[in-house]
PDB file of C-alpha atoms in Angstrom:
ATOM      1  CA  UNK J   1      72.822 124.340 156.494  1.00 65.00           C
ATOM      2  CA  UNK J   2      75.736 122.868 154.280  1.00 76.00           C
ATOM      3  CA  UNK J   3      75.460 121.814 151.138  1.00 89.00           C
ATOM      4  CA  UNK J   4      76.730 118.018 149.383  1.00 93.00           C
ATOM      5  CA  UNK J   5      79.659 118.390 147.345  1.00 97.00           C
ATOM      6  CA  UNK J   6      79.886 115.822 144.522  1.00 97.00           C
ATOM      7  CA  UNK J   7      83.241 114.700 143.787  1.00 97.00           C
ATOM      8  CA  UNK J   8      84.079 112.770 140.397  1.00 98.00           C
ATOM      9  CA  UNK J   9      87.296 110.836 140.846  1.00 97.00           C
ATOM     10  CA  UNK J  10      89.073 108.994 137.513  1.00 96.00           C
ATOM     11  CA  UNK J  11      90.091 105.274 137.602  1.00 94.00           C
ATOM     12  CA  UNK J  12      92.703 103.512 136.749  1.00 91.00           C
ATOM     13  CA  UNK J  13      96.192 104.979 137.943  1.00 91.00           C
ATOM     14  CA  UNK J  14      95.133 108.051 139.536  1.00 94.00           C
ATOM     15  CA  UNK J  15      92.486 106.273 141.357  1.00 94.00           C
ATOM     16  CA  UNK J  16      94.945 104.969 144.537  1.00 94.00           C
ATOM     17  CA  UNK J  17      96.316 108.545 144.624  1.00 94.00           C
ATOM     18  CA  UNK J  18      93.087 109.925 145.075  1.00 95.00           C
ATOM     19  CA  UNK J  19      92.360 107.847 147.460  1.00 94.00           C
ATOM     20  CA  UNK J  20      94.326 108.488 150.047  1.00 94.00           C
ATOM     21  CA  UNK J  21      94.353 112.524 149.409  1.00 94.00           C
ATOM     22  CA  UNK J  22      91.050 112.569 150.791  1.00 94.00           C
ATOM     23  CA  UNK J  23      91.192 109.579 153.762  1.00 92.00           C
ATOM     24  CA  UNK J  24      94.263 112.711 155.158  1.00 92.00           C
ATOM     25  CA  UNK J  25      90.538 114.082 155.013  1.00 91.00           C
ATOM     26  CA  UNK J  26      89.005 112.056 157.531  1.00 89.00           C
ATOM     27  CA  UNK J  27      87.025 109.938 154.525  1.00 87.00           C
ATOM     28  CA  UNK J  28      87.977 106.272 156.188  1.00 79.00           C
ATOM     29  CA  UNK J  29      85.243 104.210 153.943  1.00 77.00           C
ATOM     30  CA  UNK J  30      86.525 104.650 150.313  1.00 80.00           C
ATOM     31  CA  UNK J  31      89.556 101.901 150.593  1.00 78.00           C
ATOM     32  CA  UNK J  32      87.104  99.140 149.049  1.00 81.00           C
ATOM     33  CA  UNK J  33      86.517 101.406 146.363  1.00 84.00           C
ATOM     34  CA  UNK J  34      90.103 100.054 144.172  1.00 84.00           C
ATOM     35  CA  UNK J  35      88.812  96.555 144.518  1.00 86.00           C
ATOM     36  CA  UNK J  36      84.961  97.278 144.002  1.00 85.00           C
ATOM     37  CA  UNK J  37      82.108  97.862 140.283  1.00 88.00           C
ATOM     38  CA  UNK J  38      80.310 100.340 142.125  1.00 88.00           C
ATOM     39  CA  UNK J  39      80.212 103.836 141.169  1.00 91.00           C
ATOM     40  CA  UNK J  40      79.334 106.023 143.990  1.00 92.00           C
ATOM     41  CA  UNK J  41      79.825 106.766 147.491  1.00 91.00           C
ATOM     42  CA  UNK J  42      78.608 108.699 149.762  1.00 90.00           C
ATOM     43  CA  UNK J  43      81.134 110.501 152.832  1.00 88.00           C
ATOM     44  CA  UNK J  44      77.728 111.681 154.999  1.00 85.00           C
ATOM     45  CA  UNK J  45      79.923 112.956 157.842  1.00 87.00           C
ATOM     46  CA  UNK J  46      82.161 114.821 154.922  1.00 90.00           C
ATOM     47  CA  UNK J  47      79.349 116.373 153.437  1.00 92.00           C
ATOM     48  CA  UNK J  48      80.954 114.520 150.215  1.00 95.00           C
ATOM     49  CA  UNK J  49      79.352 111.814 147.371  1.00 95.00           C
ATOM     50  CA  UNK J  50      82.429 110.845 145.716  1.00 96.00           C
ATOM     51  CA  UNK J  51      81.319 109.141 141.182  1.00 96.00           C
ATOM     52  CA  UNK J  52      83.942 106.770 140.107  1.00 96.00           C
ATOM     53  CA  UNK J  53      84.364 107.028 135.662  1.00 96.00           C
ATOM     54  CA  UNK J  54      86.518 107.169 132.724  1.00 96.00           C
ATOM     55  CA  UNK J  55      89.308 109.385 133.260  1.00 96.00           C
ATOM     56  CA  UNK J  56      88.534 111.563 129.689  1.00 95.00           C
ATOM     57  CA  UNK J  57      85.170 111.651 131.270  1.00 97.00           C
ATOM     58  CA  UNK J  58      86.015 113.674 134.496  1.00 97.00           C
ATOM     59  CA  UNK J  59      86.096 116.823 133.137  1.00 97.00           C
ATOM     60  CA  UNK J  60      82.854 116.394 131.093  1.00 97.00           C
ATOM     61  CA  UNK J  61      81.012 115.685 133.956  1.00 98.00           C
ATOM     62  CA  UNK J  62      82.700 118.525 135.387  1.00 98.00           C
ATOM     63  CA  UNK J  63      81.831 121.044 132.931  1.00 97.00           C
ATOM     64  CA  UNK J  64      78.060 119.709 132.871  1.00 97.00           C
ATOM     65  CA  UNK J  65      77.352 119.926 136.544  1.00 97.00           C
ATOM     66  CA  UNK J  66      76.952 116.755 137.769  1.00 97.00           C
ATOM     67  CA  UNK J  67      80.077 116.542 139.829  1.00 98.00           C
ATOM     68  CA  UNK J  68      80.794 119.539 141.548  1.00 98.00           C
ATOM     69  CA  UNK J  69      84.363 118.785 141.355  1.00 97.00           C
ATOM     70  CA  UNK J  70      87.257 116.319 139.720  1.00 97.00           C
ATOM     71  CA  UNK J  71      90.595 115.515 139.569  1.00 97.00           C
ATOM     72  CA  UNK J  72      91.844 114.677 136.642  1.00 97.00           C
ATOM     73  CA  UNK J  73      95.017 114.696 134.414  1.00 96.00           C
ATOM     74  CA  UNK J  74      96.495 117.862 132.898  1.00 96.00           C
ATOM     75  CA  UNK J  75      96.519 115.959 129.286  1.00 96.00           C
ATOM     76  CA  UNK J  76      93.477 114.735 129.309  1.00 96.00           C
ATOM     77  CA  UNK J  77      92.205 119.029 130.730  1.00 95.00           C
ATOM     78  CA  UNK J  78      94.140 120.281 127.777  1.00 96.00           C
ATOM     79  CA  UNK J  79      92.507 117.091 125.355  1.00 96.00           C
ATOM     80  CA  UNK J  80      89.146 117.996 126.299  1.00 94.00           C
ATOM     81  CA  UNK J  81      89.331 121.892 126.704  1.00 93.00           C
ATOM     82  CA  UNK J  82      86.426 121.432 128.352  1.00 94.00           C
ATOM     83  CA  UNK J  83      84.562 124.715 130.567  1.00 95.00           C
ATOM     84  CA  UNK J  84      85.870 123.894 134.105  1.00 96.00           C
ATOM     85  CA  UNK J  85      87.299 126.372 136.910  1.00 94.00           C
ATOM     86  CA  UNK J  86      91.541 125.457 137.009  1.00 86.00           C
ATOM     87  CA  UNK J  87      92.418 126.409 140.512  1.00 70.00           C
ATOM     88  CA  UNK J  88      95.505 124.005 141.827  1.00 82.00           C
ATOM     89  CA  UNK J  89      98.066 120.560 140.309  1.00 89.00           C
ATOM     90  CA  UNK J  90      97.777 119.035 143.181  1.00 94.00           C
ATOM     91  CA  UNK J  91     101.708 117.192 142.607  1.00 91.00           C
ATOM     92  CA  UNK J  92     100.766 114.025 142.346  1.00 94.00           C
ATOM     93  CA  UNK J  93      99.806 111.689 139.015  1.00 94.00           C
ATOM     94  CA  UNK J  94     103.322 113.654 137.522  1.00 95.00           C
ATOM     95  CA  UNK J  95     104.122 112.526 133.503  1.00 96.00           C
ATOM     96  CA  UNK J  96     104.755 113.169 130.172  1.00 97.00           C
ATOM     97  CA  UNK J  97     103.320 113.723 127.140  1.00 98.00           C
ATOM     98  CA  UNK J  98     105.534 112.305 124.389  1.00 98.00           C
ATOM     99  CA  UNK J  99     105.631 111.462 120.684  1.00 97.00           C
ATOM    100  CA  UNK J 100     107.590 108.408 120.613  1.00 97.00           C
ATOM    101  CA  UNK J 101     108.438 105.369 117.643  1.00 96.00           C
ATOM    102  CA  UNK J 102     111.186 103.030 116.470  1.00 95.00           C
ATOM    103  CA  UNK J 103     114.476 103.606 117.128  1.00 93.00           C
ATOM    104  CA  UNK J 104     115.674 104.163 113.924  1.00 90.00           C
ATOM    105  CA  UNK J 105     113.199 106.876 113.584  1.00 87.00           C
ATOM    106  CA  UNK J 106     115.247 109.232 115.497  1.00 82.00           C
ATOM    107  CA  UNK J 107     117.000 111.537 114.548  1.00 78.00           C
ATOM    108  CA  UNK J 108     115.938 111.371 111.162  1.00 78.00           C
ATOM    109  CA  UNK J 109     114.560 115.164 109.819  1.00 79.00           C
ATOM    110  CA  UNK J 110     110.437 114.356 109.986  1.00 80.00           C
ATOM    111  CA  UNK J 111     110.134 117.436 107.564  1.00 76.00           C
ATOM    112  CA  UNK J 112     111.386 115.416 104.667  1.00 73.00           C
ATOM    113  CA  UNK J 113     108.630 112.759 105.187  1.00 79.00           C
ATOM    114  CA  UNK J 114     105.839 112.713 102.355  1.00 77.00           C
ATOM    115  CA  UNK J 115     103.448 110.305 104.780  1.00 82.00           C
ATOM    116  CA  UNK J 116     103.659 110.163 108.589  1.00 93.00           C
ATOM    117  CA  UNK J 117     100.808 108.565 110.570  1.00 96.00           C
ATOM    118  CA  UNK J 118     101.262 108.810 113.883  1.00 97.00           C
ATOM    119  CA  UNK J 119      98.670 106.929 116.795  1.00 98.00           C
ATOM    120  CA  UNK J 120      97.308 108.462 119.781  1.00 98.00           C
ATOM    121  CA  UNK J 121      94.275 108.810 121.899  1.00 97.00           C
ATOM    122  CA  UNK J 122      95.599 113.000 122.228  1.00 98.00           C
ATOM    123  CA  UNK J 123      94.155 113.633 118.723  1.00 98.00           C
ATOM    124  CA  UNK J 124      93.636 117.466 119.471  1.00 97.00           C
ATOM    125  CA  UNK J 125      97.024 117.573 120.659  1.00 98.00           C
ATOM    126  CA  UNK J 126      98.900 115.310 118.497  1.00 98.00           C
ATOM    127  CA  UNK J 127      97.720 117.772 115.074  1.00 97.00           C
ATOM    128  CA  UNK J 128      98.579 121.315 117.509  1.00 97.00           C
ATOM    129  CA  UNK J 129     101.865 120.062 118.018  1.00 97.00           C
ATOM    130  CA  UNK J 130     103.167 119.073 114.908  1.00 95.00           C
ATOM    131  CA  UNK J 131     101.363 122.311 113.150  1.00 94.00           C
ATOM    132  CA  UNK J 132     103.560 124.418 115.212  1.00 94.00           C
ATOM    133  CA  UNK J 133     106.673 122.063 114.224  1.00 92.00           C
ATOM    134  CA  UNK J 134     105.656 121.753 110.342  1.00 92.00           C
ATOM    135  CA  UNK J 135     105.396 118.953 109.501  1.00 91.00           C
ATOM    136  CA  UNK J 136     102.386 117.414 108.072  1.00 91.00           C
ATOM    137  CA  UNK J 137     100.750 113.927 109.446  1.00 94.00           C
ATOM    138  CA  UNK J 138      98.326 111.761 109.554  1.00 96.00           C
ATOM    139  CA  UNK J 139      96.438 111.686 113.506  1.00 97.00           C
ATOM    140  CA  UNK J 140      94.574 107.694 113.650  1.00 98.00           C
ATOM    141  CA  UNK J 141      92.608 107.826 116.861  1.00 97.00           C
ATOM    142  CA  UNK J 142      93.071 105.129 118.772  1.00 97.00           C
ATOM    143  CA  UNK J 143      90.968 104.334 122.146  1.00 92.00           C
ATOM    144  CA  UNK J 144      94.080 101.863 123.545  1.00 89.00           C
ATOM    145  CA  UNK J 145      97.059  99.648 122.832  1.00 92.00           C
ATOM    146  CA  UNK J 146      98.613 102.580 121.288  1.00 96.00           C
ATOM    147  CA  UNK J 147     102.128 101.657 121.463  1.00 96.00           C
ATOM    148  CA  UNK J 148     101.099  98.311 118.890  1.00 97.00           C
ATOM    149  CA  UNK J 149     100.760 100.636 116.700  1.00 97.00           C
ATOM    150  CA  UNK J 150     104.093 101.217 114.772  1.00 96.00           C
ATOM    151  CA  UNK J 151     104.997  97.318 115.804  1.00 95.00           C
ATOM    152  CA  UNK J 152     101.796  96.427 113.278  1.00 96.00           C
ATOM    153  CA  UNK J 153     102.565  98.787 110.776  1.00 95.00           C
ATOM    154  CA  UNK J 154      99.118 100.662 111.654  1.00 97.00           C
ATOM    155  CA  UNK J 155     101.792 103.943 112.581  1.00 96.00           C
ATOM    156  CA  UNK J 156     105.063 105.212 111.875  1.00 96.00           C
ATOM    157  CA  UNK J 157     105.152 107.315 115.342  1.00 97.00           C
ATOM    158  CA  UNK J 158     102.428 107.388 118.524  1.00 98.00           C
ATOM    159  CA  UNK J 159     102.166 110.287 121.021  1.00 98.00           C
ATOM    160  CA  UNK J 160     101.174 108.926 124.744  1.00 97.00           C
ATOM    161  CA  UNK J 161     101.554 109.826 128.202  1.00 96.00           C
ATOM    162  CA  UNK J 162     104.763 108.239 129.920  1.00 96.00           C
ATOM    163  CA  UNK J 163     105.372 107.781 133.404  1.00 91.00           C
ATOM    164  CA  UNK J 164     109.009 105.922 133.429  1.00 90.00           C
ATOM    165  CA  UNK J 165     108.995 104.606 129.868  1.00 89.00           C
ATOM    166  CA  UNK J 166     109.069 100.977 130.395  1.00 93.00           C
ATOM    167  CA  UNK J 167     106.897 100.481 128.026  1.00 93.00           C
ATOM    168  CA  UNK J 168     107.955 102.166 125.914  1.00 95.00           C
ATOM    169  CA  UNK J 169     111.232  99.807 126.202  1.00 95.00           C
ATOM    170  CA  UNK J 170     108.954  96.528 126.440  1.00 95.00           C
ATOM    171  CA  UNK J 171     107.905  97.441 122.579  1.00 96.00           C
ATOM    172  CA  UNK J 172     111.038  98.742 121.332  1.00 95.00           C
ATOM    173  CA  UNK J 173     110.040 102.110 121.294  1.00 96.00           C
ATOM    174  CA  UNK J 174     111.993 105.266 121.919  1.00 96.00           C
ATOM    175  CA  UNK J 175     111.078 109.144 123.149  1.00 95.00           C
ATOM    176  CA  UNK J 176     111.724 111.197 120.346  1.00 94.00           C
ATOM    177  CA  UNK J 177     110.858 114.778 122.218  1.00 94.00           C
ATOM    178  CA  UNK J 178     108.167 116.040 124.590  1.00 96.00           C
ATOM    179  CA  UNK J 179     105.357 117.680 124.143  1.00 97.00           C
ATOM    180  CA  UNK J 180     104.151 119.183 127.310  1.00 97.00           C
ATOM    181  CA  UNK J 181     104.005 117.445 131.402  1.00 96.00           C
ATOM    182  CA  UNK J 182     101.048 116.786 133.202  1.00 96.00           C
ATOM    183  CA  UNK J 183     100.382 116.662 137.351  1.00 96.00           C
ATOM    184  CA  UNK J 184      96.996 115.145 138.345  1.00 96.00           C
ATOM    185  CA  UNK J 185      94.576 118.665 139.071  1.00 96.00           C
ATOM    186  CA  UNK J 186      91.295 119.964 140.537  1.00 96.00           C
ATOM    187  CA  UNK J 187      88.884 120.945 138.529  1.00 97.00           C
ATOM    188  CA  UNK J 188      85.372 122.668 139.622  1.00 97.00           C
ATOM    189  CA  UNK J 189      82.260 123.613 137.717  1.00 97.00           C
ATOM    190  CA  UNK J 190      81.361 127.201 137.184  1.00 96.00           C
ATOM    191  CA  UNK J 191      78.076 127.497 138.757  1.00 97.00           C
ATOM    192  CA  UNK J 192      78.915 124.884 141.658  1.00 96.00           C
ATOM    193  CA  UNK J 193      82.371 127.852 142.075  1.00 94.00           C
ATOM    194  CA  UNK J 194      79.683 130.363 142.606  1.00 94.00           C
ATOM    195  CA  UNK J 195      76.436 128.698 144.390  1.00 94.00           C
ATOM    196  CA  UNK J 196      78.619 126.565 146.707  1.00 95.00           C
ATOM    197  CA  UNK J 197      80.894 129.062 147.159  1.00 94.00           C
ATOM    198  CA  UNK J 198      81.853 128.315 151.425  1.00 94.00           C
ATOM    199  CA  UNK J 199      81.881 124.244 150.232  1.00 95.00           C
ATOM    200  CA  UNK J 200      84.203 124.474 147.742  1.00 95.00           C
ATOM    201  CA  UNK J 201      86.607 126.950 149.611  1.00 94.00           C
ATOM    202  CA  UNK J 202      86.654 125.680 152.406  1.00 94.00           C
ATOM    203  CA  UNK J 203      87.406 121.870 151.022  1.00 94.00           C
ATOM    204  CA  UNK J 204      90.058 123.177 148.365  1.00 93.00           C
ATOM    205  CA  UNK J 205      91.663 125.033 151.328  1.00 93.00           C
ATOM    206  CA  UNK J 206      92.137 121.968 153.196  1.00 93.00           C
ATOM    207  CA  UNK J 207      92.597 119.651 150.381  1.00 94.00           C
ATOM    208  CA  UNK J 208      96.484 122.733 149.304  1.00 92.00           C
ATOM    209  CA  UNK J 209      97.292 121.641 153.156  1.00 92.00           C
ATOM    210  CA  UNK J 210      97.028 118.012 152.240  1.00 92.00           C
ATOM    211  CA  UNK J 211      98.822 119.263 149.209  1.00 90.00           C
ATOM    212  CA  UNK J 212     101.659 121.707 150.929  1.00 89.00           C
ATOM    213  CA  UNK J 213     102.500 118.598 153.501  1.00 88.00           C
ATOM    214  CA  UNK J 214     103.100 115.861 150.560  1.00 88.00           C
ATOM    215  CA  UNK J 215     105.646 118.000 149.252  1.00 84.00           C
ATOM    216  CA  UNK J 216     107.395 118.921 152.456  1.00 79.00           C
ATOM    217  CA  UNK J 217     108.122 115.377 152.970  1.00 72.00           C
TER     218      UNK J 217
END
């Protein structure tokens, strides 16, 4: 008997392309997900159950087995460092994690700063980046509105994800350097990978076919 697979999907900017992906796989009743507060959805004919959660929580649900699979940005995976299997990048949701700040700080030798505060939603990656560069910083962890921090004196710099750079420009910030590139990734619970091997392998193959088709467009 075919086992049901639970899939954790991220709220926010990645949700729409995730739904487009599963629509290609025959899940036709998920469009309402964009406009609903409902968090649990069933696609019985496809053998799938979906949960819609905050992106940062997707790796947690997958690591602990509440979801067999999940889709999340590689930036969050690197920040959270959860014990999950990461088989494939999906080619959408591309963005970059960058250091940014006011225009006057670009080109400045940051090594000469005695105190430097950096606001971010990515404290682990931020510390690692500046440690590799040999720059001493105080990292201020925020949950949102990071671009505000330099404008009100909370921080000298920020580390955040950018796609087009418009949010930086709108807040009078400029990119200083890139830390990493990111895209949406499929992740799998390690126990599920063994216990539901046939179902997961079949789903991954179908997802890979869609991703290849999208990349060829």
